[in-house]
Structures are given as C-alpha cells and as structure tokens.
Amino acid sequence: MPLGAVIEFTNITKKFGQVTAVNDLSFTVEPGRVTGFLGPNGAGKTTTLRMLLGLVAPTSGTATFGGLRYRDLARPLNTVGAALEAANFHPGRTAAHHLGVYTTAAGIPRTRVAEVLHTVGLAEHATQRVGGYSLGMRQRLGLAYSLLGDPGVLVLDEPINGLDPEGIKWIRGFLSSMAAEGRTVLVSSHLLSEVQQSVDDVIIIAKGELVHSGPLSSLDTDIAPQVIVDSPDRDALVTALTEAGLAFTSGRTGLIVAVPDPGQVGHIAFAAGVELNVLHRQKAGLEDSFLALVEGGDSL
Amino acid sequence: MNLILRPVAAEFSKILTTRMWWILALVLFGYIALIACGLAALFGGLDSGAISPDAVNSGGGTAGLTGLGSIPPLIYSFAASVGYVFPVLLGALATTGEFRHQTLTPTFLATPKRGRVLGAKTVALIVMGAALGVVALAASVGIGALVLGGFGIDPLLADGETWGLIGRTVLAMAVWAVIGVGLGVLVPSQVASIVIVLAFTQFIEPLLRFASTFTQITADIGKFLPGAASDALVGESFFTLASPGGAVLTSWQGGLVLLAYGLLATAAGYFISWKRDVT
Ligand SMILES: Nc1ncnc2c1ncn2[C@@H]1O[C@H](COP(=O)(O)OP(=O)(O)O)[C@@H](O)[C@H]1O
Ligand SMILES: [Mg+2]
C-alpha cells in the first residue's frame, strides 16, 4: 500500500513579470483525505500546482512532499501522480504508446499501461490515436498517466472539466476510494459544486492569496447568515424592522434580515406587538459561502 | 546507469511511436535514389558513349570528370550533401514537438532532471540520424552502384576509400540530427524551426557558400559554414568539386566544427527554452 505524504506549501510566491499569480501561499494537505483546491479562474491554482511539481520555478517559497521537493524524489511517478491539462499528448500517438513512453522513462513495468487504461475505462481505446479522443477521454487518459506509478499522492488539476455526468460520478467515487486507501488527494476546481460531494477539506484561494482553509463543514458556517421572518401583517413587520434600524429585503418566503440572531428579530417583533408566522435562521449554502469568500476575484 | 538509459529508451520510444521518422526515411530514400540513379545513368551514358558529351549542355567540367574514377564517390556523397536536411528536420521536430504538444509536462514529471532529458534526446537523435544516414546510403550507394555497374563502370565497392566515405557519411548525418535538436531548443516554435531549416539549407547557405568563394578572406570564413564543414567531414561533394581551389577544412576539422554547432546550439537552447517554466 503506497503511503500518502503530506504536501506542504510554505510562503510560495510566483510572479510572471508584473503579474503576481500566487502570493505568499502557505497550507498543508493531509493524507487520507480528499482536499479541494478551489478558486475562480485565474486565481492561481494551476500555477500553484505546477510549482509543486517542479514545472514552474517559484519566485520564492517552497512546496514539498513529505519534506522533499518534487525534483528530489527518488522515484517521482511512484510517489506523486499528477494530471494537469487535458492537452499533454502527441495526437499521432496511441494512448498505450503515450503511456508506454513514460513507463519506460520512469522504469515502471509495462503491464501498468493496460491496468491504468482499464481503471479509467479506456481499455478498448488503447490502440487509438489520441488525436481522435474527446475531451472527456483525454481527461481520463491524463488520469491514467497519474496512476502509472500507483502513487501515494494524487495531484489533479480540474479533473472534472469536460467529463460527462457518468464520468463525474465515477471520478467522485474514485477520489474518495483513493483517499480511503490512505493516499493524499489534492484536486483543484473553479466550482465548489463540482467537488463538494467528494472533498473532505477545502483550500480556497482568490487572486493568488489564501482566503480559507479547513474541513468542508467549516464553509457551512456563519459567513453570510440571515434570518427569515414573516408575519400575517407584513406591513407592521416592515415598520417594526425599519424602526429598529435593521437592513432587510423582501424574499419569497418572507423578509430576509441581515443579522445572525433570530432572537433579536423575534424580540423586535414582540416589542412592537407584531404576530409572526415565520422565524428562522437561514444558513447560506456552501456555494454562497464560497462565493462570498472569493468575491472580488474574477468572475466564475 | 538506469537513470541514464531509461530516458534514452523513452526518447527512442517517442520517435518510434509516431509516423514522422519513417515518412522522413521514405522521402529521403526516394529523393536520394532519384538523384543517384539519374546521375549514375548520366555519367554511365557519357562514359559508355551512349550519350555524347555534346548532347549534354554542361561544358567541359563534366566531360573532364568522366572516367576519372571520382564519379562513384561523388554520387555516393549525395547521401549527406543533399540528405542532411532530413536528420536536421527529425531532430528539430523531436524537440519542437514537445513544446507544441505540451508533452514537456509528462516528460519532466517522469524525469524531473531536465538536462538528463535533453541529453537523452541528443543521444537518441544521434542514433536516429545515423540510421537516416544508412537509409540515404542505401539509396546513393545501393542504387548508384547498381546503375553504374549496369554501364560497366566499377562502382569501387571493394575500395577502402569508398567505405571510409560511407562511414563518414553516417557520422555526418548523426551530427546533423544533433544540430536539429539544438535548433529545436533554440527556436521552440515548430513552424519557425522548419522554415529556418528549409530556408537555411536550401537557399541561404548555398548562396553564402557560393558567394564566399569570390575572395580569399570570405572563403576562409565560408569554410566554417555548417554545410561546408559537413562536406569537409564526408570528404567528397558536388560543392567541393564545383569550387576547385576553394578553402576547405580537413575531414576531422569539419567533423568537430559540425559537432560544435550542434552542441553549442543545444547548450544555448537549454538555457533559452528548456529550463523555462512549463505553463
Ligand atoms: N505563463 C504565464 N505568463 C504570464 N501570466 C501567467 C502565466 N501563467 C499564468 N499566468 C497568470 O497567472 C494567474 C493565475 O493563473 P492560473 O494559475 O492559470 O489560474 P487558475 O488555474 O486558478 O485559473 C492569471 O492571472 C494568469 O493570467
Ligand atoms: Mg487552471
């Protein structure tokens, strides 16, 4: 059983000329869990992952696997499996030959090629030229590459992009099972909804900076809390809230008051003698929390 | 040991699992075979009297060559003097293709030591260049000797000097592939690289070599042009014959100059493109 290593980013920064793509990012990714690496397009996810994999040189800071930089790993493909964009193929090469090139380079038994193609569901397309592959098939082939060395760490950049619904369902189960085996799974996405069913932890960045990290449930909190309140006499309630100086908007199921505490709203209504038929706190959805965190970033 | 051999094996597998190598080999064979066959028939015809020298509008030079025994090596030398563009193309395509198809990502993930990958590619291309040399010789010597023999001219296949020429041709073609690798890392844009190869080999360098023969000083510089160095290495060529008295390097000097072009270009390209961020 390959053991997952801890991924550690320490004050990592990347500047492309004047553009600061990643700014002083520090976080760790634990084995045995699926960690979602989230942020809007252009937030710096790909750049961060490429620095982790030694493909992009950081301007400053480090990124390591169990304390070792990627290029210092004795057997990189057997330690870390990575899938970046969907386009890293020569279109004239078959899938099996494509993978065969890298098993040769890494000293991995050739038998792994058929195994990983089977795992990702490409077995019957093994001898087809990659140029004829659909986007979803390319994603699967990228994933197959990452699995060649049966690595303890998986680093996947937007692996769900371009997959069909069946593929999305499959990869969610796959990621969870990899983590359950004790591997470290770091998977990026610009959409929380894409990964929220399979991630345990989230790292959220916007404009190259860390804005949130913690278990998924930590998003399900009071970041944008609201109280929903309604009365048979809504005009009286509006007057009471206005007099109390609370901001609110009209919603489908009542008035949405921008305070966290239902008791406060209840008290105001009680003091004004307004009968209530709805009073509860509404937690913002995960997606709302996510959007609130990254707001100010580029559009999703 | 494995750390060196594995990347080399991977580079071979990259070349052999796409179609480019045999397409180039096929075109090279056909092209050189055509030239060798045509020239052998022409000289054979002149020599045997089947074609009268008057019928060939080529002045005294050609007639002077006939029967001198320099015809077989001249025909054989076309393998390198015309065919050298093929290993350059193969080398340039092997490197620029990695940039174009973004295969540098899986390559550097499998072998993070980038210098090792470039070294492995160079080694693989040396062998592929030599193999293209063998293909070109199969055309120039194989077909050429057959046609010459048909006209009763001794193809000099028992001559040690012929085999020396064959060996030096293989060497030259191998070094040309290194130059292709170097060009590919210097100019990673595949289209730009191919345009440079074709423009330089088919047009610019022949013109420069021709123009350089006009004065002694330019001739002393011109002999260091890659094509001139290659002809010097092979030791026999249409060009050297066409500019009698022109300055030429010795065979081993030519080989070293040619190799220096390849290695310098590769080393410079390593810093210019190979070591860069792969984004
Ligand atoms: N090679 C590059 N040169 C210049 N800027 C770049 C380069 N690569 C990425 N960037 C910039 O860095 C920022 C982060 O990009 P990226 O890491 O691709 O974000 P994400 O993957 O989160 O969408 C963007 O502003 C992008 O334009
Ligand atoms: Mg990205």
Coordinates of N, CA, C and O in Angstrom, one line a residue, chain B residues 144-215:
Chain B
G144 N 23.0 3.7 -56.8 CA 24.1 4.3 -57.6 C 25.0 3.2 -58.2 O 25.3 3.2 -59.4
A145 N 25.4 2.3 -57.3 CA 26.4 1.3 -57.7 C 25.7 0.3 -58.7 O 26.3 -0.1 -59.7
L146 N 24.5 0.1 -58.5 CA 23.7 -0.8 -59.4 C 23.7 -0.2 -60.8 O 24.0 -0.9 -61.8
V147 N 23.4 1.1 -60.9 CA 23.2 1.7 -62.2 C 24.6 1.8 -62.8 O 24.8 1.5 -64.0
L148 N 25.6 2.2 -62.0 CA 27.0 2.4 -62.6 C 27.5 1.0 -63.1 O 28.0 0.9 -64.2
G149 N 27.2 0.0 -62.3 CA 27.6 -1.4 -62.7 C 26.9 -1.7 -64.0 O 27.5 -2.4 -64.9
G150 N 25.7 -1.3 -64.2 CA 25.0 -1.6 -65.4 C 25.6 -1.0 -66.6 O 25.5 -1.5 -67.7
F151 N 26.3 0.1 -66.4 CA 27.0 0.7 -67.5 C 28.5 0.3 -67.6 O 29.3 0.8 -68.4
G152 N 28.8 -0.7 -66.8 CA 30.1 -1.3 -66.9 C 31.2 -0.4 -66.2 O 32.4 -0.6 -66.4
I153 N 30.7 0.5 -65.3 CA 31.7 1.3 -64.6 C 31.9 0.7 -63.2 O 31.0 0.2 -62.6
D154 N 33.2 0.6 -62.8 CA 33.5 0.0 -61.5 C 32.9 0.9 -60.4 O 33.3 2.0 -60.2
P155 N 32.0 0.3 -59.6 CA 31.4 1.1 -58.5 C 32.3 1.3 -57.3 O 31.9 1.9 -56.3
L156 N 33.5 0.7 -57.4 CA 34.5 0.9 -56.3 C 34.1 0.4 -55.0 O 34.5 1.0 -53.9
L157 N 33.2 -0.6 -55.0 CA 32.7 -1.1 -53.7 C 33.8 -1.9 -52.9 O 33.6 -2.1 -51.7
A158 N 34.8 -2.3 -53.6 CA 35.9 -3.0 -52.9 C 36.9 -2.1 -52.4 O 37.9 -2.5 -51.7
D159 N 36.8 -0.8 -52.7 CA 37.7 0.2 -52.4 C 37.5 0.7 -50.9 O 36.4 1.0 -50.5
G160 N 38.6 0.6 -50.2 CA 38.5 1.1 -48.8 C 38.1 2.5 -48.6 O 37.3 2.9 -47.7
E161 N 38.5 3.3 -49.6 CA 38.1 4.7 -49.5 C 36.6 4.9 -49.6 O 36.0 5.8 -49.0
T162 N 36.0 4.1 -50.4 CA 34.5 4.1 -50.5 C 33.9 3.9 -49.2 O 32.9 4.6 -48.8
W163 N 34.4 2.9 -48.5 CA 33.8 2.5 -47.2 C 34.2 3.6 -46.1 O 33.4 3.8 -45.2
G164 N 35.3 4.3 -46.3 CA 35.6 5.4 -45.4 C 34.5 6.5 -45.6 O 34.0 7.1 -44.7
L165 N 34.2 6.8 -46.9 CA 33.2 7.8 -47.2 C 31.9 7.4 -46.6 O 31.2 8.2 -46.0
I166 N 31.5 6.1 -46.7 CA 30.2 5.6 -46.1 C 30.2 5.8 -44.6 O 29.2 6.4 -44.1
G167 N 31.3 5.5 -44.0 CA 31.4 5.7 -42.5 C 31.2 7.2 -42.1 O 30.5 7.5 -41.2
R168 N 32.0 8.0 -42.9 CA 31.9 9.5 -42.5 C 30.6 10.1 -42.8 O 30.1 11.0 -42.2
T169 N 29.9 9.5 -43.8 CA 28.5 10.0 -44.1 C 27.6 9.7 -43.0 O 26.8 10.5 -42.6
V170 N 27.7 8.5 -42.4 CA 26.8 8.1 -41.3 C 27.1 9.0 -40.1 O 26.2 9.5 -39.5
L171 N 28.4 9.3 -39.9 CA 28.8 10.2 -38.8 C 28.2 11.6 -39.0 O 27.6 12.2 -38.1
A172 N 28.3 12.1 -40.3 CA 27.8 13.5 -40.6 C 26.3 13.5 -40.3 O 25.8 14.5 -39.7
M173 N 25.6 12.5 -40.8 CA 24.1 12.5 -40.6 C 23.7 12.5 -39.1 O 22.8 13.1 -38.7
A174 N 24.5 11.8 -38.3 CA 24.3 11.7 -36.9 C 24.5 13.1 -36.3 O 23.6 13.5 -35.5
V175 N 25.5 13.8 -36.7 CA 25.8 15.1 -36.1 C 24.7 16.1 -36.6 O 24.3 17.0 -35.8
W176 N 24.3 16.0 -37.8 CA 23.2 16.9 -38.3 C 22.0 16.8 -37.4 O 21.2 17.7 -37.2
A177 N 21.7 15.5 -36.9 CA 20.5 15.4 -36.1 C 20.7 16.1 -34.8 O 19.7 16.7 -34.2
V178 N 21.9 16.2 -34.3 CA 22.2 17.0 -33.1 C 21.9 18.4 -33.3 O 21.4 19.2 -32.5
I179 N 22.3 18.9 -34.5 CA 22.1 20.3 -34.9 C 20.6 20.6 -34.9 O 20.1 21.6 -34.4
G180 N 19.8 19.6 -35.4 CA 18.3 19.7 -35.3 C 17.8 19.9 -33.9 O 17.0 20.7 -33.7
V181 N 18.3 19.0 -33.0 CA 17.9 19.1 -31.6 C 18.2 20.5 -31.1 O 17.4 21.2 -30.4
G182 N 19.4 21.0 -31.4 CA 19.8 22.3 -30.9 C 19.0 23.4 -31.5 O 18.5 24.3 -30.7
L183 N 18.7 23.3 -32.8 CA 17.8 24.3 -33.4 C 16.4 24.3 -32.7 O 15.8 25.4 -32.4
G184 N 15.9 23.1 -32.4 CA 14.6 23.0 -31.8 C 14.5 23.6 -30.4 O 13.5 24.2 -30.1
V185 N 15.6 23.5 -29.6 CA 15.5 24.2 -28.3 C 15.8 25.7 -28.4 O 15.4 26.5 -27.6
L186 N 16.6 26.1 -29.5 CA 16.8 27.5 -29.7 C 15.5 28.2 -30.2 O 15.2 29.3 -29.8
V187 N 14.8 27.5 -31.1 CA 13.6 28.1 -31.7 C 12.5 27.1 -31.5 O 12.2 26.3 -32.3
P188 N 11.8 27.1 -30.3 CA 10.9 26.1 -29.9 C 9.6 26.1 -30.8 O 8.9 25.1 -30.8
S189 N 9.4 27.2 -31.5 CA 8.2 27.2 -32.4 C 8.4 26.3 -33.6 O 9.4 26.4 -34.3
Q190 N 7.6 25.3 -33.7 CA 7.8 24.3 -34.7 C 7.8 24.8 -36.1 O 8.7 24.5 -36.9
V191 N 6.9 25.7 -36.4 CA 6.8 26.3 -37.7 C 8.0 27.1 -38.1 O 8.6 26.9 -39.1
A192 N 8.4 27.9 -37.1 CA 9.6 28.8 -37.3 C 10.8 27.9 -37.5 O 11.6 28.2 -38.4
S193 N 10.9 26.9 -36.7 CA 12.1 26.0 -36.8 C 12.2 25.3 -38.2 O 13.2 25.3 -38.8
I194 N 11.0 24.8 -38.7 CA 11.0 24.2 -40.0 C 11.4 25.2 -41.1 O 12.1 24.9 -42.0
V195 N 10.8 26.4 -41.0 CA 11.1 27.4 -42.0 C 12.6 27.7 -42.0 O 13.2 27.8 -43.1
I196 N 13.1 27.8 -40.8 CA 14.6 28.1 -40.7 C 15.4 27.0 -41.4 O 16.3 27.3 -42.2
V197 N 15.1 25.8 -41.1 CA 15.8 24.6 -41.6 C 15.8 24.7 -43.2 O 16.8 24.6 -43.8
L198 N 14.5 24.8 -43.7 CA 14.4 24.8 -45.2 C 15.1 26.0 -45.8 O 15.8 25.8 -46.8
A199 N 14.8 27.2 -45.3 CA 15.4 28.4 -45.9 C 16.9 28.3 -45.8 O 17.6 28.6 -46.8
F200 N 17.4 27.9 -44.6 CA 18.9 28.0 -44.5 C 19.6 26.9 -45.4 O 20.5 27.2 -46.1
T201 N 19.1 25.7 -45.3 CA 19.8 24.6 -46.0 C 19.6 24.7 -47.5 O 20.5 24.3 -48.3
Q202 N 18.4 25.1 -48.0 CA 18.1 25.1 -49.4 C 18.4 26.4 -50.1 O 18.5 26.4 -51.3
F203 N 18.6 27.4 -49.4 CA 18.7 28.7 -50.0 C 19.9 29.5 -49.5 O 20.8 29.8 -50.2
I204 N 19.8 29.9 -48.2 CA 20.7 30.8 -47.6 C 22.2 30.3 -47.6 O 23.1 30.9 -48.1
E205 N 22.3 29.1 -47.1 CA 23.7 28.6 -47.0 C 24.3 28.3 -48.4 O 25.5 28.7 -48.6
P206 N 23.6 27.7 -49.3 CA 24.2 27.5 -50.7 C 24.7 28.8 -51.3 O 25.7 28.9 -51.8
L207 N 23.8 29.9 -51.1 CA 24.2 31.2 -51.6 C 25.4 31.7 -50.9 O 26.4 32.2 -51.6
L208 N 25.5 31.6 -49.6 CA 26.6 32.1 -48.8 C 27.9 31.4 -49.3 O 28.9 32.0 -49.4
R209 N 27.7 30.1 -49.4 CA 28.9 29.3 -49.8 C 29.4 29.7 -51.2 O 30.6 29.8 -51.4
F210 N 28.5 29.9 -52.0 CA 28.9 30.3 -53.4 C 29.5 31.7 -53.4 O 30.6 31.9 -53.9
A211 N 28.9 32.6 -52.6 CA 29.4 34.0 -52.6 C 30.8 34.0 -51.9 O 31.6 34.8 -52.2
S212 N 31.0 33.2 -50.9 CA 32.2 33.2 -50.1 C 33.4 32.8 -50.9 O 34.5 33.1 -50.6
T213 N 33.2 32.1 -52.1 CA 34.3 31.7 -52.8 C 35.0 32.8 -53.7 O 36.0 32.6 -54.3
F214 N 34.3 34.0 -53.7 CA 34.8 35.1 -54.5 C 36.1 35.7 -54.0 O 37.0 36.1 -54.8
T215 N 36.3 35.8 -52.7 CA 37.6 36.3 -52.2 C 38.2 35.3 -51.2 O 37.5 34.5 -50.7

